[in-house]
Amino acid sequence: MLVGTRKGAFILNSDEKRKSWKIDGPHFGGWEIYHLTGSPAEPNRLFASQVSDWFGQVMQRSDDAGKTWETVGNDFNYEGEVGTHQWYDGSQRPWGFKRVWHLEPSLDDPDTAYAGVEDAALFRTGDGGKTWQELPGLRQHGSGPDWMPGAGGMCLHTILLDPKNRGRITIAISAAGVFRSEDHGKTWQPSNKGLVSEMMPNPTGEVGHCVHRIAAHPSRPDTLFMQKHWDVMRSDDAGANWHEVSGNLPSDFGFPIVVHAHEPETIYVVPIKSDSEHYPPDGKLRVYRSRSGGNEWEALTQGLPQEHCYVNILRDAMCVDANDPCGIYFGTTGGQVYASADDGDSWRPIAEHLPAVLSVEVQTL
Amino acid sequence: MIKVLLPAPLCRLAKSETIVELEVVAPITQRTVLDALEARYPMLRGTTRDQQTKLRRAYVRFFACGEDLSDAAPDDPLPADVVKGKEAFLVVGALAGG
């Protein structure tokens, strides 16, 4: 398991029983690790986004599963005219690179990976991270002046690579929404029809929605699940149309959403109370599972604190493994990493005192 | 040789000592010293100044010989004792936060 935190990276290892975990780290102590992830094509190759408010963006790569690291390219240069986006006060502000939020390695080439950055843009490397080139068609889609930062910044935080249609890339930006490309990222179209965001002057606008995370099962890439700033949504046509599946969830807010490794209609969210409080409703940390692709949800509480719990679970801080039964994992802003080795039925902490967790990824080797 | 003192996070990143000694071709300025630093330690590119604009990062400060050189022009000559190698050019992470 690859854990990115506010103060470094940690690598946790276990066998297939997933009962005993050994914690290795911190790597890059003192630096924010927004995302740490591995290549599906070569699991020993890891990429990490290392960030500091003082010293900026550093990119790290490992070719031996995190035993050793080397710095790679960190020059994220917007292509062509920079343009402007909306600022919090409604004024226009030029695009400016802040940090890499999310890394998505290619499904089949260890040297290729995508980086979602703040201010929102998509970059690609084809040389193992030595150089990064923007895919400018997204930022230059034309709707940029209507994009705006969410509370955490105007970040491109989700990148879905379609395993069946290799030209298709789906991304999400807070707060612009979902965009889809069918030509390897050259041209893009908004995919937000059906989203409703009452905070917007036009609640059903083409762009401007605060999408927190989207997820898909690799066997059914046209079915997408979304945790939005408000509501959990579903699309069955690759994002062309969305409908709400929040059902009986105890709140309409949250950050991560994941799909079970072997059950494409089983999804998980962690409801959070409102957009201002950012902690679990009633102080009870509950993962909610739907086995029907939404609308009908059950609370999973066994092993999770059910009183006085006021942590948050951020958008990149939940993942699933490929074992059977499926392992589900999430990290909290309180530094706990919780794991379930039985589809979410029961949970236990496998790390309890880490810095605030920004991201978790798991590799099944 | 020009001496440059680095803050601890950059020493760890560069796997360097706190003070590094650099060959710098005259003129000895903030720009030429940072160019030499980045040439010797490529992992430090972008950590003290923006890679495109070459502007100092907001929370990085430069000092030498008791002077705050943070807002000095990048092509201004550095103090004579830095040029002679008697004093270090200090790269400092600004105090920020509580």
CSV table of C-alpha atoms in Angstrom, one decimal:
chain,number,residue,atom,x,y,z
A,1,MET,CA,0.0,0.0,0.0
A,2,LEU,CA,1.3,3.4,-1.0
A,3,VAL,CA,0.3,6.2,1.4
A,4,GLY,CA,0.8,9.9,0.7
A,5,THR,CA,0.6,12.2,3.7
A,6,ARG,CA,1.1,15.8,4.6
A,7,LYS,CA,4.6,15.0,5.9
A,8,GLY,CA,5.9,12.2,3.7
A,9,ALA,CA,5.2,8.9,2.0
A,10,PHE,CA,4.8,5.5,3.7
A,11,ILE,CA,4.8,2.1,2.1
A,12,LEU,CA,2.9,-0.7,3.9
A,13,ASN,CA,3.4,-4.3,3.0
A,14,SER,CA,1.4,-7.4,3.9
A,15,ASP,CA,0.7,-10.9,2.5
A,16,GLU,CA,-2.6,-12.0,0.9
A,17,LYS,CA,-4.2,-12.5,4.3
A,18,ARG,CA,-3.8,-8.8,4.9
A,19,LYS,CA,-3.7,-9.1,8.7
A,20,SER,CA,-0.2,-8.0,9.5
A,21,TRP,CA,1.2,-4.9,7.9
A,22,LYS,CA,4.8,-3.6,8.0
A,23,ILE,CA,5.2,0.2,7.8
A,24,ASP,CA,8.2,1.6,5.9
A,25,GLY,CA,8.8,5.3,6.0
A,26,PRO,CA,8.6,8.2,6.0
A,27,HIS,CA,10.1,8.8,2.6
A,28,PHE,CA,10.6,12.5,1.8
A,29,GLY,CA,9.9,13.4,5.4
A,30,GLY,CA,8.4,16.9,5.9
A,31,TRP,CA,7.1,17.2,2.3
A,32,GLU,CA,3.5,16.8,1.3
A,33,ILE,CA,3.0,13.8,-0.9
A,34,TYR,CA,-0.2,14.5,-2.8
A,35,HIS,CA,-0.1,11.2,-4.6
A,36,LEU,CA,2.1,8.1,-4.7
A,37,THR,CA,1.1,5.4,-7.2
A,38,GLY,CA,2.5,2.5,-9.2
A,39,SER,CA,2.5,1.5,-12.9
A,40,PRO,CA,0.0,-1.3,-13.7
A,41,ALA,CA,2.5,-2.5,-16.4
A,42,GLU,CA,5.5,-2.6,-14.1
A,43,PRO,CA,4.5,-2.5,-10.4
A,44,ASN,CA,8.0,-1.8,-9.2
A,45,ARG,CA,7.9,1.6,-10.9
A,46,LEU,CA,6.4,4.2,-8.7
A,47,PHE,CA,5.7,7.8,-9.2
A,48,ALA,CA,5.3,10.4,-6.4
A,49,SER,CA,4.2,14.0,-6.4
A,50,GLN,CA,6.3,15.7,-3.7
A,51,VAL,CA,5.2,19.3,-2.8
A,52,SER,CA,6.2,22.1,-0.5
A,53,ASP,CA,4.7,25.5,-0.1
A,54,TRP,CA,8.3,26.7,0.3
A,55,PHE,CA,10.2,24.8,-2.4
A,56,GLY,CA,7.5,23.9,-4.9
A,57,GLN,CA,6.9,20.8,-6.9
A,58,VAL,CA,9.3,17.8,-7.0
A,59,MET,CA,8.6,14.6,-8.9
A,60,GLN,CA,10.1,11.3,-7.7
A,61,ARG,CA,10.3,7.9,-9.5
A,62,SER,CA,11.3,4.6,-8.1
A,63,ASP,CA,12.1,1.5,-10.2
A,64,ASP,CA,12.5,-0.8,-7.2
A,65,ALA,CA,9.1,-0.5,-5.4
A,66,GLY,CA,10.2,2.4,-3.3
A,67,LYS,CA,13.6,1.1,-2.0
A,68,THR,CA,15.4,3.9,-3.8
A,69,TRP,CA,14.1,7.0,-5.6
A,70,GLU,CA,15.4,9.5,-8.2
A,71,THR,CA,14.1,13.0,-8.9
A,72,VAL,CA,12.7,13.3,-12.4
A,73,GLY,CA,11.3,16.3,-14.3
A,74,ASN,CA,9.3,18.9,-12.5
A,75,ASP,CA,8.8,21.5,-15.2
A,76,PHE,CA,5.1,21.7,-15.9
A,77,ASN,CA,4.9,24.4,-18.5
A,78,TYR,CA,1.5,25.4,-19.9
A,79,GLU,CA,1.4,25.2,-23.7
A,80,GLY,CA,0.5,28.3,-25.7
A,81,GLU,CA,-1.6,31.1,-24.4
A,82,VAL,CA,-2.2,30.7,-20.7
A,83,GLY,CA,-5.7,32.3,-20.5
A,84,THR,CA,-7.7,33.0,-17.4
A,85,HIS,CA,-10.1,31.3,-15.1
A,86,GLN,CA,-12.6,32.5,-12.6
A,87,TRP,CA,-11.3,33.4,-9.1
A,88,TYR,CA,-13.2,33.1,-5.8
A,89,ASP,CA,-14.5,36.7,-6.1
A,90,GLY,CA,-15.7,36.2,-9.7
A,91,SER,CA,-12.7,38.1,-11.2
A,92,GLN,CA,-10.5,36.5,-13.9
A,93,ARG,CA,-7.0,35.3,-13.0
A,94,PRO,CA,-4.3,33.8,-15.2
A,95,TRP,CA,-3.6,30.1,-15.0
A,96,GLY,CA,-0.5,29.4,-12.8
A,97,PHE,CA,1.0,26.0,-12.0
A,98,LYS,CA,0.8,25.1,-8.2
A,99,ARG,CA,1.2,21.4,-7.8
A,100,VAL,CA,0.5,17.9,-9.1
A,101,TRP,CA,-2.6,16.4,-7.4
A,102,HIS,CA,-2.9,13.1,-9.1
A,103,LEU,CA,-0.8,10.7,-11.2
A,104,GLU,CA,-2.3,8.1,-13.5
A,105,PRO,CA,0.3,5.7,-15.0
A,106,SER,CA,-0.6,4.1,-18.4
A,107,LEU,CA,-2.2,0.7,-18.3
A,108,ASP,CA,0.4,-0.9,-20.5
A,109,ASP,CA,3.5,1.4,-20.8
A,110,PRO,CA,5.6,2.0,-17.7
A,111,ASP,CA,7.2,5.1,-19.2
A,112,THR,CA,3.9,6.8,-19.8
A,113,ALA,CA,1.9,8.5,-17.1
A,114,TYR,CA,-0.6,11.4,-16.8
A,115,ALA,CA,-0.5,14.1,-14.2
A,116,GLY,CA,-3.5,16.2,-13.1
A,117,VAL,CA,-2.3,19.5,-11.8
A,118,GLU,CA,-3.5,22.8,-10.1
A,119,ASP,CA,-4.3,25.1,-11.9
A,120,ALA,CA,-6.3,22.6,-13.7
A,121,ALA,CA,-4.5,21.0,-16.7
A,122,LEU,CA,-3.5,17.6,-17.9
A,123,PHE,CA,0.1,16.7,-18.5
A,124,ARG,CA,1.7,13.5,-20.0
A,125,THR,CA,5.1,11.9,-19.9
A,126,GLY,CA,6.3,9.3,-22.3
A,127,ASP,CA,9.8,9.0,-20.9
A,128,GLY,CA,9.3,7.8,-17.4
A,129,GLY,CA,8.7,11.3,-15.9
A,130,LYS,CA,11.9,13.0,-17.3
A,131,THR,CA,9.7,15.5,-19.2
A,132,TRP,CA,6.1,16.4,-19.1
A,133,GLN,CA,4.0,17.9,-21.9
A,134,GLU,CA,0.6,19.5,-21.5
A,135,LEU,CA,-2.4,18.2,-23.4
A,136,PRO,CA,-3.6,21.7,-24.0
A,137,GLY,CA,-6.9,20.9,-25.7
A,138,LEU,CA,-8.5,20.5,-22.3
A,139,ARG,CA,-7.5,23.9,-20.9
A,140,GLN,CA,-8.1,25.5,-24.2
A,141,HIS,CA,-11.6,23.9,-24.5
A,142,GLY,CA,-13.1,27.4,-24.4
A,143,SER,CA,-15.0,27.1,-21.1
A,144,GLY,CA,-11.9,28.0,-19.0
A,145,PRO,CA,-13.1,31.5,-18.0
A,146,ASP,CA,-16.1,29.7,-16.3
A,147,TRP,CA,-13.9,27.2,-14.3
A,148,MET,CA,-13.2,28.2,-10.7
A,149,PRO,CA,-11.2,26.8,-7.8
A,150,GLY,CA,-12.9,24.7,-5.1
A,151,ALA,CA,-11.8,25.2,-1.5
A,152,GLY,CA,-8.6,23.2,-2.1
A,153,GLY,CA,-7.7,25.0,-5.3
A,154,MET,CA,-8.6,24.5,-9.0
A,155,CYS,CA,-7.3,21.0,-9.3
A,156,LEU,CA,-7.5,18.2,-11.9
A,157,HIS,CA,-7.8,15.3,-9.5
A,158,THR,CA,-9.3,12.4,-11.4
A,159,ILE,CA,-8.0,10.7,-14.5
A,160,LEU,CA,-9.7,7.6,-15.9
A,161,LEU,CA,-8.0,5.7,-18.7
A,162,ASP,CA,-10.5,3.5,-20.5
A,163,PRO,CA,-9.1,-0.1,-20.8
A,164,LYS,CA,-11.4,-1.0,-23.7
A,165,ASN,CA,-11.4,2.2,-25.7
A,166,ARG,CA,-7.8,3.3,-25.5
A,167,GLY,CA,-8.4,6.7,-27.0
A,168,ARG,CA,-10.8,7.7,-24.2
A,169,ILE,CA,-9.7,9.7,-21.2
A,170,THR,CA,-12.1,11.0,-18.7
A,171,ILE,CA,-11.0,13.6,-16.1
A,172,ALA,CA,-12.6,15.7,-13.4
A,173,ILE,CA,-11.8,19.1,-12.1
A,174,SER,CA,-12.9,20.9,-9.0
A,175,ALA,CA,-14.7,23.1,-9.8
A,176,ALA,CA,-15.3,22.7,-13.5
A,177,GLY,CA,-16.7,19.2,-13.7
A,178,VAL,CA,-16.1,16.2,-15.9
A,179,PHE,CA,-14.5,16.3,-19.4
A,180,ARG,CA,-14.0,13.5,-21.8
A,181,SER,CA,-11.7,13.0,-24.7
A,182,GLU,CA,-12.1,10.3,-27.4
A,183,ASP,CA,-8.8,11.0,-29.2
A,184,HIS,CA,-6.1,10.4,-26.5
A,185,GLY,CA,-6.5,13.8,-25.0
A,186,LYS,CA,-6.3,16.1,-28.1
A,187,THR,CA,-9.9,17.4,-27.9
A,188,TRP,CA,-12.3,17.5,-25.0
A,189,GLN,CA,-16.0,17.8,-24.3
A,190,PRO,CA,-17.7,18.6,-21.0
A,191,SER,CA,-19.6,15.6,-19.6
A,192,ASN,CA,-21.8,17.2,-17.0
A,193,LYS,CA,-25.4,16.7,-18.3
A,194,GLY,CA,-27.6,15.8,-15.4
A,195,LEU,CA,-25.4,17.4,-12.7
A,196,VAL,CA,-27.2,20.0,-10.5
A,197,SER,CA,-25.2,22.4,-8.3
A,198,GLU,CA,-27.3,24.9,-6.6
A,199,MET,CA,-24.3,27.1,-5.7
A,200,MET,CA,-24.0,28.0,-9.4
A,201,PRO,CA,-25.8,30.9,-11.1
A,202,ASN,CA,-27.0,28.2,-13.5
A,203,PRO,CA,-27.3,25.0,-11.4
A,204,THR,CA,-27.3,22.8,-14.5
A,205,GLY,CA,-24.6,24.7,-16.4
A,206,GLU,CA,-22.3,22.9,-18.9
A,207,VAL,CA,-19.3,23.5,-16.6
A,208,GLY,CA,-18.6,24.8,-13.1
A,209,HIS,CA,-19.6,21.7,-11.1
A,210,CYS,CA,-17.6,20.7,-8.1
A,211,VAL,CA,-16.9,17.0,-8.8
A,212,HIS,CA,-14.9,15.4,-6.1
A,213,ARG,CA,-14.1,12.0,-7.6
A,214,ILE,CA,-15.3,9.6,-10.3
A,215,ALA,CA,-14.7,5.9,-10.5
A,216,ALA,CA,-15.3,3.0,-12.9
A,217,HIS,CA,-15.0,-0.8,-12.9
A,218,PRO,CA,-12.5,-1.8,-15.6
A,219,SER,CA,-14.9,-4.4,-17.0
A,220,ARG,CA,-17.6,-1.7,-17.5
A,221,PRO,CA,-15.9,1.5,-18.3
A,222,ASP,CA,-19.1,3.2,-19.6
A,223,THR,CA,-20.6,3.0,-16.1
A,224,LEU,CA,-19.2,5.9,-14.0
A,225,PHE,CA,-19.9,6.7,-10.4
A,226,MET,CA,-19.3,10.1,-9.0
A,227,GLN,CA,-19.1,11.7,-5.5
A,228,LYS,CA,-20.0,15.3,-6.2
A,229,HIS,CA,-19.8,18.2,-3.7
A,230,TRP,CA,-23.4,17.5,-3.3
A,231,ASP,CA,-24.9,14.1,-4.3
A,232,VAL,CA,-23.6,10.8,-5.5
A,233,MET,CA,-24.2,10.4,-9.2
A,234,ARG,CA,-24.1,7.6,-11.9
A,235,SER,CA,-23.7,7.5,-15.6
A,236,ASP,CA,-24.2,4.5,-17.9
A,237,ASP,CA,-23.1,6.2,-21.1
A,238,ALA,CA,-19.5,7.1,-20.3
A,239,GLY,CA,-20.5,10.4,-18.7
A,240,ALA,CA,-22.8,11.7,-21.4
A,241,ASN,CA,-25.7,11.7,-18.9
A,242,TRP,CA,-25.8,11.5,-15.1
A,243,HIS,CA,-28.5,10.7,-12.6
A,244,GLU,CA,-28.5,10.9,-8.8
A,245,VAL,CA,-28.1,7.7,-6.8
A,246,SER,CA,-27.6,9.2,-3.3
A,247,GLY,CA,-30.6,7.3,-2.0
A,248,ASN,CA,-30.6,6.8,1.8
A,249,LEU,CA,-27.1,8.2,2.4
A,250,PRO,CA,-26.9,10.2,5.7
A,251,SER,CA,-25.4,13.3,3.9
A,252,ASP,CA,-25.0,14.5,0.4
A,253,PHE,CA,-21.3,15.3,0.8
A,254,GLY,CA,-18.1,13.3,0.7
A,255,PHE,CA,-14.9,13.0,-1.3
A,256,PRO,CA,-13.9,9.5,-2.4
A,257,ILE,CA,-15.9,6.8,-4.2
A,258,VAL,CA,-14.5,3.4,-5.2
A,259,VAL,CA,-15.9,0.3,-7.0
A,260,HIS,CA,-15.4,-3.3,-5.8
A,261,ALA,CA,-12.7,-5.2,-7.7
A,262,HIS,CA,-15.0,-8.0,-8.7
A,263,GLU,CA,-18.6,-6.7,-8.4
A,264,PRO,CA,-19.1,-3.8,-10.8
A,265,GLU,CA,-22.4,-2.7,-9.1
A,266,THR,CA,-20.9,-2.6,-5.6
A,267,ILE,CA,-19.6,0.9,-4.7
A,268,TYR,CA,-18.3,2.5,-1.5
A,269,VAL,CA,-18.4,6.1,-0.2
A,270,VAL,CA,-17.7,7.8,3.1
A,271,PRO,CA,-20.4,10.4,3.8
A,272,ILE,CA,-19.1,13.6,5.4
A,273,LYS,CA,-21.3,16.2,7.1
A,274,SER,CA,-21.7,19.2,4.8
A,275,ASP,CA,-19.3,21.3,2.9
A,276,SER,CA,-18.3,23.4,5.9
A,277,GLU,CA,-17.8,20.9,8.7
A,278,HIS,CA,-16.0,18.2,6.8
A,279,TYR,CA,-16.4,15.4,9.4
A,280,PRO,CA,-18.5,12.3,9.6
A,281,PRO,CA,-22.2,12.8,10.6
A,282,ASP,CA,-22.9,12.3,14.3
A,283,GLY,CA,-19.1,11.7,14.9
A,284,LYS,CA,-19.6,8.1,13.6
A,285,LEU,CA,-17.1,7.0,10.9
A,286,ARG,CA,-19.2,4.9,8.5
A,287,VAL,CA,-18.4,3.6,5.1
A,288,TYR,CA,-21.5,3.1,3.0
A,289,ARG,CA,-21.8,0.3,0.5
A,290,SER,CA,-24.3,-0.1,-2.2
A,291,ARG,CA,-24.5,-3.5,-3.9
A,292,SER,CA,-27.1,-2.1,-6.4
A,293,GLY,CA,-24.9,0.5,-8.1
A,294,GLY,CA,-26.4,3.2,-5.9
A,295,ASN,CA,-29.7,4.4,-4.3
A,296,GLU,CA,-29.7,1.6,-1.7
A,297,TRP,CA,-26.9,1.9,0.8
A,298,GLU,CA,-25.9,0.1,4.0
A,299,ALA,CA,-23.6,1.5,6.7
A,300,LEU,CA,-20.4,-0.5,7.4
A,301,THR,CA,-19.4,0.2,11.0
A,302,GLN,CA,-17.7,-2.9,12.4
A,303,GLY,CA,-14.3,-1.9,13.6
A,304,LEU,CA,-14.7,1.8,12.9
A,305,PRO,CA,-15.1,4.4,15.6
A,306,GLN,CA,-18.7,5.2,16.3
A,307,GLU,CA,-18.4,8.1,18.6
A,308,HIS,CA,-16.3,11.3,18.8
A,309,CYS,CA,-14.8,10.8,15.3
A,310,TYR,CA,-14.2,14.0,13.5
A,311,VAL,CA,-11.7,13.1,10.7
A,312,ASN,CA,-12.1,13.6,7.0
A,313,ILE,CA,-11.3,11.2,4.2
A,314,LEU,CA,-9.9,13.0,1.1
A,315,ARG,CA,-10.7,12.2,-2.5
A,316,ASP,CA,-7.5,10.2,-3.3
A,317,ALA,CA,-7.5,8.5,0.1
A,318,MET,CA,-9.6,5.3,-0.7
A,319,CYS,CA,-8.8,2.3,-2.8
A,320,VAL,CA,-9.5,-1.4,-3.4
A,321,ASP,CA,-7.2,-4.3,-3.9
A,322,ALA,CA,-7.7,-7.2,-6.4
A,323,ASN,CA,-7.9,-10.0,-3.9
A,324,ASP,CA,-11.0,-12.1,-3.3
A,325,PRO,CA,-12.6,-11.1,-0.9
A,326,CYS,CA,-11.9,-7.6,-2.0
A,327,GLY,CA,-9.8,-5.4,0.3
A,328,ILE,CA,-11.0,-1.9,0.9
A,329,TYR,CA,-8.7,0.8,2.3
A,330,PHE,CA,-9.0,4.4,3.3
A,331,GLY,CA,-6.8,7.0,5.1
A,332,THR,CA,-8.0,9.8,7.3
A,333,THR,CA,-6.9,13.3,8.0
A,334,GLY,CA,-6.2,12.0,11.6
A,335,GLY,CA,-3.5,9.8,10.3
A,336,GLN,CA,-5.3,6.4,10.5
A,337,VAL,CA,-5.3,3.9,7.6
A,338,TYR,CA,-8.3,1.5,7.9
A,339,ALA,CA,-8.4,-1.8,6.0
A,340,SER,CA,-11.1,-4.3,5.4
A,341,ALA,CA,-10.2,-7.7,4.0
A,342,ASP,CA,-13.8,-8.9,3.6
A,343,ASP,CA,-15.6,-6.5,1.2
A,344,GLY,CA,-16.0,-3.9,3.8
A,345,ASP,CA,-17.9,-6.0,6.4
A,346,SER,CA,-15.3,-5.4,9.1
A,347,TRP,CA,-12.5,-2.9,9.5
A,348,ARG,CA,-9.4,-2.4,11.5
A,349,PRO,CA,-6.7,0.3,11.6
A,350,ILE,CA,-3.4,-0.8,10.0
A,351,ALA,CA,-1.7,2.5,10.8
A,352,GLU,CA,-2.9,4.9,13.5
A,353,HIS,CA,-0.5,7.8,13.9
A,354,LEU,CA,0.6,8.9,10.5
A,355,PRO,CA,0.4,12.5,9.4
A,356,ALA,CA,-2.8,13.5,7.7
A,357,VAL,CA,-3.4,11.1,4.8
A,358,LEU,CA,-3.7,12.6,1.3
A,359,SER,CA,-3.8,9.5,-0.8
A,360,VAL,CA,-3.8,5.7,-0.6
A,361,GLU,CA,-3.1,3.2,-3.4
A,362,VAL,CA,-2.8,-0.5,-3.2
A,363,GLN,CA,-0.9,-2.9,-5.4
A,364,THR,CA,-1.8,-6.6,-5.5
A,365,LEU,CA,1.4,-8.3,-6.4
B,1,MET,CA,34.8,28.7,-5.0
B,2,ILE,CA,31.5,30.1,-4.1
B,3,LYS,CA,29.9,28.8,-0.9
B,4,VAL,CA,26.1,28.3,-0.8
B,5,LEU,CA,24.2,27.4,2.4
B,6,LEU,CA,21.1,25.3,1.7
B,7,PRO,CA,18.1,24.8,4.0
B,8,ALA,CA,17.7,21.3,5.4
B,9,PRO,CA,14.9,20.2,3.1
B,10,LEU,CA,17.0,21.0,0.1
B,11,CYS,CA,20.1,19.4,1.5
B,12,ARG,CA,18.1,16.2,1.9
B,13,LEU,CA,16.7,16.5,-1.6
B,14,ALA,CA,20.2,17.1,-3.1
B,15,LYS,CA,21.9,14.6,-0.7
B,16,SER,CA,24.4,17.4,0.0
B,17,GLU,CA,26.1,19.0,2.9
B,18,THR,CA,24.6,22.1,4.4
B,19,ILE,CA,27.2,24.3,2.6
B,20,VAL,CA,28.1,23.4,-0.9
B,21,GLU,CA,31.0,24.9,-2.9
B,22,LEU,CA,30.5,25.7,-6.5
B,23,GLU,CA,32.6,26.8,-9.4
B,24,VAL,CA,30.9,29.9,-10.8
B,25,VAL,CA,32.1,31.8,-13.8
B,26,ALA,CA,32.1,35.6,-13.2
B,27,PRO,CA,30.2,37.7,-12.9
B,28,ILE,CA,29.2,36.4,-9.5
B,29,THR,CA,25.5,37.2,-9.2
B,30,GLN,CA,22.4,35.6,-7.7
B,31,ARG,CA,21.5,34.3,-11.1
B,32,THR,CA,24.9,32.8,-11.9
B,33,VAL,CA,25.2,31.2,-8.5
B,34,LEU,CA,21.7,29.7,-8.8
B,35,ASP,CA,22.5,28.5,-12.3
B,36,ALA,CA,25.6,26.8,-11.0
B,37,LEU,CA,23.7,25.3,-8.1
B,38,GLU,CA,21.0,23.8,-10.4
B,39,ALA,CA,23.6,22.5,-12.9
B,40,ARG,CA,25.4,20.7,-10.0
B,41,TYR,CA,22.2,19.6,-8.4
B,42,PRO,CA,19.5,19.2,-11.1
B,43,MET,CA,17.0,18.0,-8.5
B,44,LEU,CA,17.0,21.6,-7.1
B,45,ARG,CA,15.6,23.1,-10.3
B,46,GLY,CA,12.4,24.9,-9.5
B,47,THR,CA,12.9,24.7,-5.7
B,48,THR,CA,14.3,28.2,-5.2
B,49,ARG,CA,12.9,30.0,-8.2
B,50,ASP,CA,10.4,29.4,-10.9
B,51,GLN,CA,11.8,27.4,-13.8
B,52,GLN,CA,10.2,29.6,-16.4
B,53,THR,CA,10.3,33.1,-15.0
B,54,LYS,CA,13.4,32.6,-12.8
B,55,LEU,CA,11.6,34.6,-10.1
B,56,ARG,CA,12.3,33.7,-6.5
B,57,ARG,CA,9.8,31.5,-4.9
B,58,ALA,CA,7.7,33.5,-2.4
B,59,TYR,CA,8.8,31.6,0.7
B,60,VAL,CA,12.5,31.4,-0.2
B,61,ARG,CA,14.8,34.2,0.9
B,62,PHE,CA,18.4,35.0,0.0
B,63,PHE,CA,20.9,36.5,2.5
B,64,ALA,CA,24.7,37.2,2.5
B,65,CYS,CA,27.1,39.2,4.7
B,66,GLY,CA,24.2,40.3,6.9
B,67,GLU,CA,22.2,41.7,4.0
B,68,ASP,CA,18.8,40.6,2.9
B,69,LEU,CA,19.3,40.1,-0.9
B,70,SER,CA,15.9,38.5,-1.5
B,71,ASP,CA,14.6,41.4,-3.5
B,72,ALA,CA,17.9,42.4,-5.1
B,73,ALA,CA,18.1,42.2,-8.9
B,74,PRO,CA,19.2,38.8,-10.0
B,75,ASP,CA,22.1,40.2,-12.0
B,76,ASP,CA,23.4,42.5,-9.3
B,77,PRO,CA,26.9,41.6,-8.1
B,78,LEU,CA,27.0,39.6,-4.8
B,79,PRO,CA,29.0,41.0,-1.9
B,80,ALA,CA,32.8,40.9,-2.2
B,81,ASP,CA,33.2,38.4,0.6
B,82,VAL,CA,30.8,36.0,-1.2
B,83,VAL,CA,32.8,36.4,-4.4
B,84,LYS,CA,36.1,35.7,-2.4
B,85,GLY,CA,34.5,32.6,-0.9
B,86,LYS,CA,34.9,34.0,2.7
B,87,GLU,CA,31.1,34.1,3.3
B,88,ALA,CA,28.3,31.9,2.1
B,89,PHE,CA,25.3,32.9,0.0
B,90,LEU,CA,22.4,31.8,2.2
B,91,VAL,CA,19.3,30.2,0.8
B,92,VAL,CA,16.7,30.3,3.6
B,93,GLY,CA,13.2,28.9,3.9
B,94,ALA,CA,11.1,31.8,5.2
B,95,LEU,CA,9.5,31.6,8.6
B,96,ALA,CA,5.8,31.2,7.8
B,97,GLY,CA,2.9,29.8,9.7
B,98,GLY,CA,2.4,29.5,13.4
